[in-house]
XYZ file of C-alpha atoms in Angstrom:
183
model
C -21.729 -13.652 56.229
C -22.199 -9.985 57.000
C -25.057 -8.165 55.332
C -23.993 -7.140 51.835
C -23.426 -3.393 51.349
C -21.127 -1.120 49.321
C -18.445 -1.107 52.023
C -18.475 -4.898 52.238
C -18.212 -5.159 48.432
C -15.309 -2.692 48.436
C -13.421 -4.873 50.928
C -13.929 -8.108 49.005
C -10.889 -9.390 47.122
C -10.044 -12.349 44.913
C -9.300 -15.356 47.137
C -6.385 -17.376 45.702
C -7.160 -20.365 47.932
C -10.602 -21.055 46.405
C -10.565 -23.752 43.737
C -13.095 -25.772 41.743
C -13.798 -29.429 42.612
C -11.109 -30.502 40.167
C -8.545 -28.168 41.755
C -8.455 -25.590 38.949
C -8.677 -21.824 39.380
C -12.279 -20.693 38.722
C -13.109 -18.029 36.139
C -14.764 -15.920 38.839
C -15.903 -16.035 42.453
C -19.518 -15.238 43.230
C -21.247 -13.494 46.142
C -25.058 -13.688 46.222
C -27.215 -10.759 47.295
C -29.608 -11.846 50.070
C -32.235 -9.188 49.202
C -32.825 -9.676 45.461
C -33.104 -13.190 44.094
C -30.684 -13.925 41.266
C -28.543 -10.812 41.822
C -24.929 -11.660 42.495
C -21.507 -10.080 42.362
C -18.792 -11.789 40.366
C -15.227 -11.119 41.441
C -12.798 -11.819 38.612
C -9.092 -12.644 39.078
C -6.732 -9.669 39.167
C -5.187 -8.574 35.886
C -1.429 -8.902 35.611
C -0.993 -5.293 34.459
C -3.040 -3.496 37.125
C -3.240 -6.069 39.902
C -6.899 -5.162 40.454
C -9.812 -7.555 40.117
C -13.070 -6.513 38.502
C -16.300 -6.751 40.501
C -19.343 -7.023 38.257
C -23.066 -7.304 39.078
C -24.983 -10.046 37.253
C -28.595 -11.158 37.371
C -29.448 -14.824 36.973
C -32.962 -15.367 35.610
C -35.139 -18.086 34.185
C -35.591 -21.704 35.240
C -32.836 -23.452 37.197
C -32.053 -25.608 34.163
C -30.736 -23.483 31.311
C -30.401 -20.429 33.558
C -29.409 -17.205 31.783
C -27.286 -14.357 33.094
C -27.501 -10.639 32.389
C -24.537 -8.334 33.020
C -25.802 -5.271 34.897
C -22.520 -3.411 35.307
C -19.221 -3.062 37.109
C -19.205 -2.039 40.756
C -17.895 1.500 41.113
C -18.419 2.353 37.424
C -21.669 4.147 38.148
C -23.122 1.035 39.791
C -23.597 0.876 43.520
C -25.289 -2.055 45.236
C -28.542 -0.102 45.577
C -28.553 0.892 41.878
C -27.860 -2.731 40.883
C -30.721 -3.905 43.125
C -33.128 -1.417 41.508
C -32.074 -2.531 38.035
C -32.310 -6.228 38.993
C -35.816 -5.773 40.431
C -36.926 -3.988 37.250
C -35.433 -6.702 35.024
C -36.966 -9.506 37.114
C -40.382 -7.836 37.009
C -40.191 -7.432 33.234
C -39.033 -11.012 32.756
C -41.441 -12.784 35.077
C -44.504 -10.557 34.575
C -44.146 -9.599 30.910
C -41.790 -12.311 29.529
C -39.202 -9.763 28.365
C -35.781 -11.401 28.111
C -33.215 -8.740 29.163
C -30.440 -10.104 26.924
C -32.671 -10.130 23.825
C -33.930 -6.668 24.718
C -30.344 -5.355 24.950
C -29.458 -6.931 21.590
C -32.506 -5.313 19.987
C -31.546 -1.887 21.411
C -28.027 -2.273 20.012
C -29.322 -3.281 16.573
C -31.771 -0.368 16.547
C -28.999 2.042 17.561
C -26.763 0.897 14.695
C -29.398 1.985 12.182
C -29.866 5.446 13.700
C -27.765 8.506 12.924
C -26.037 10.520 15.600
C -25.672 14.295 15.455
C -21.975 13.798 14.710
C -22.834 11.643 11.662
C -25.221 14.299 10.348
C -22.721 17.145 10.825
C -20.039 15.157 9.013
C -22.344 14.266 6.118
C -23.556 17.865 5.764
C -20.030 19.287 5.703
C -18.885 16.659 3.196
C -21.811 17.502 0.907
C -20.971 21.232 0.992
C -17.178 20.846 0.736
C -16.640 22.267 -2.768
C -19.583 24.702 -2.708
C -18.580 26.986 0.156
C -15.834 29.600 0.239
C -12.809 28.530 2.344
C -13.488 31.040 5.173
C -17.159 29.987 5.344
C -16.112 26.298 5.407
C -13.668 26.932 8.282
C -16.339 28.778 10.252
C -18.881 25.990 9.729
C -16.318 23.354 10.752
C -15.812 25.278 13.999
C -19.576 25.349 14.594
C -19.778 21.642 13.731
C -17.015 20.854 16.244
C -18.819 22.798 18.968
C -22.078 21.013 18.165
C -20.330 17.624 18.264
C -18.721 18.491 21.602
C -22.135 19.421 23.007
C -24.285 16.547 21.707
C -22.366 14.561 19.075
C -23.087 11.150 20.580
C -26.855 11.707 20.895
C -29.196 10.260 18.296
C -30.472 12.916 15.943
C -34.045 11.624 15.986
C -34.246 12.093 19.784
C -33.584 15.835 19.721
C -36.541 18.184 19.881
C -36.544 21.759 18.564
C -36.594 23.043 22.150
C -33.520 20.952 23.017
C -31.717 22.193 19.898
C -32.444 25.807 20.829
C -30.989 25.209 24.285
C -27.901 23.602 22.778
C -27.312 26.503 20.407
C -27.860 29.028 23.191
C -25.179 27.233 25.232
C -22.771 27.224 22.296
C -23.488 30.910 21.641
C -22.731 31.835 25.282
C -19.382 30.041 25.063
C -18.215 31.791 21.899
C -17.122 35.388 21.403
C -19.587 37.670 19.695
C -18.867 40.088 16.872
C -19.532 43.046 19.190
C -16.690 41.972 21.485
C -14.220 41.918 18.593
């Protein structure tokens, strides 16, 4: 086998001739990375609609019996081989040195994120609370400002923003909008 690199991964395709011991089509075909133990690329069968097969990096960790797998990411979707190797090394180090299970860690991050408010949630709640109090023109203006704020940072968690970051965001919004002097 040639040394694994991004070009080699790009050339790899689903091989129709490969079968399991019982003769069935496997769920995926695997290519191991020779540099990082446990890191492998899974090539999934092509989808009927697009005809393209997904190539996804996985890390196998833990003892050989009851081995667990962590999905790093899809090749080409922001994940190159080198980025996947860096992530795999970090995950292996955390697992073997500090006993941090990557799958449990991901689940905890997702649960924590569900309890946190995004900027978009706060803008929506604020505008809903002020709906009947404001004059119609003032409401329309604030909805425009809320839309611009959501476009800039709506998906960020509100508790992560600092006052300095907020000032920078508002300065950017202000530069993009017309001023009263120009009208």
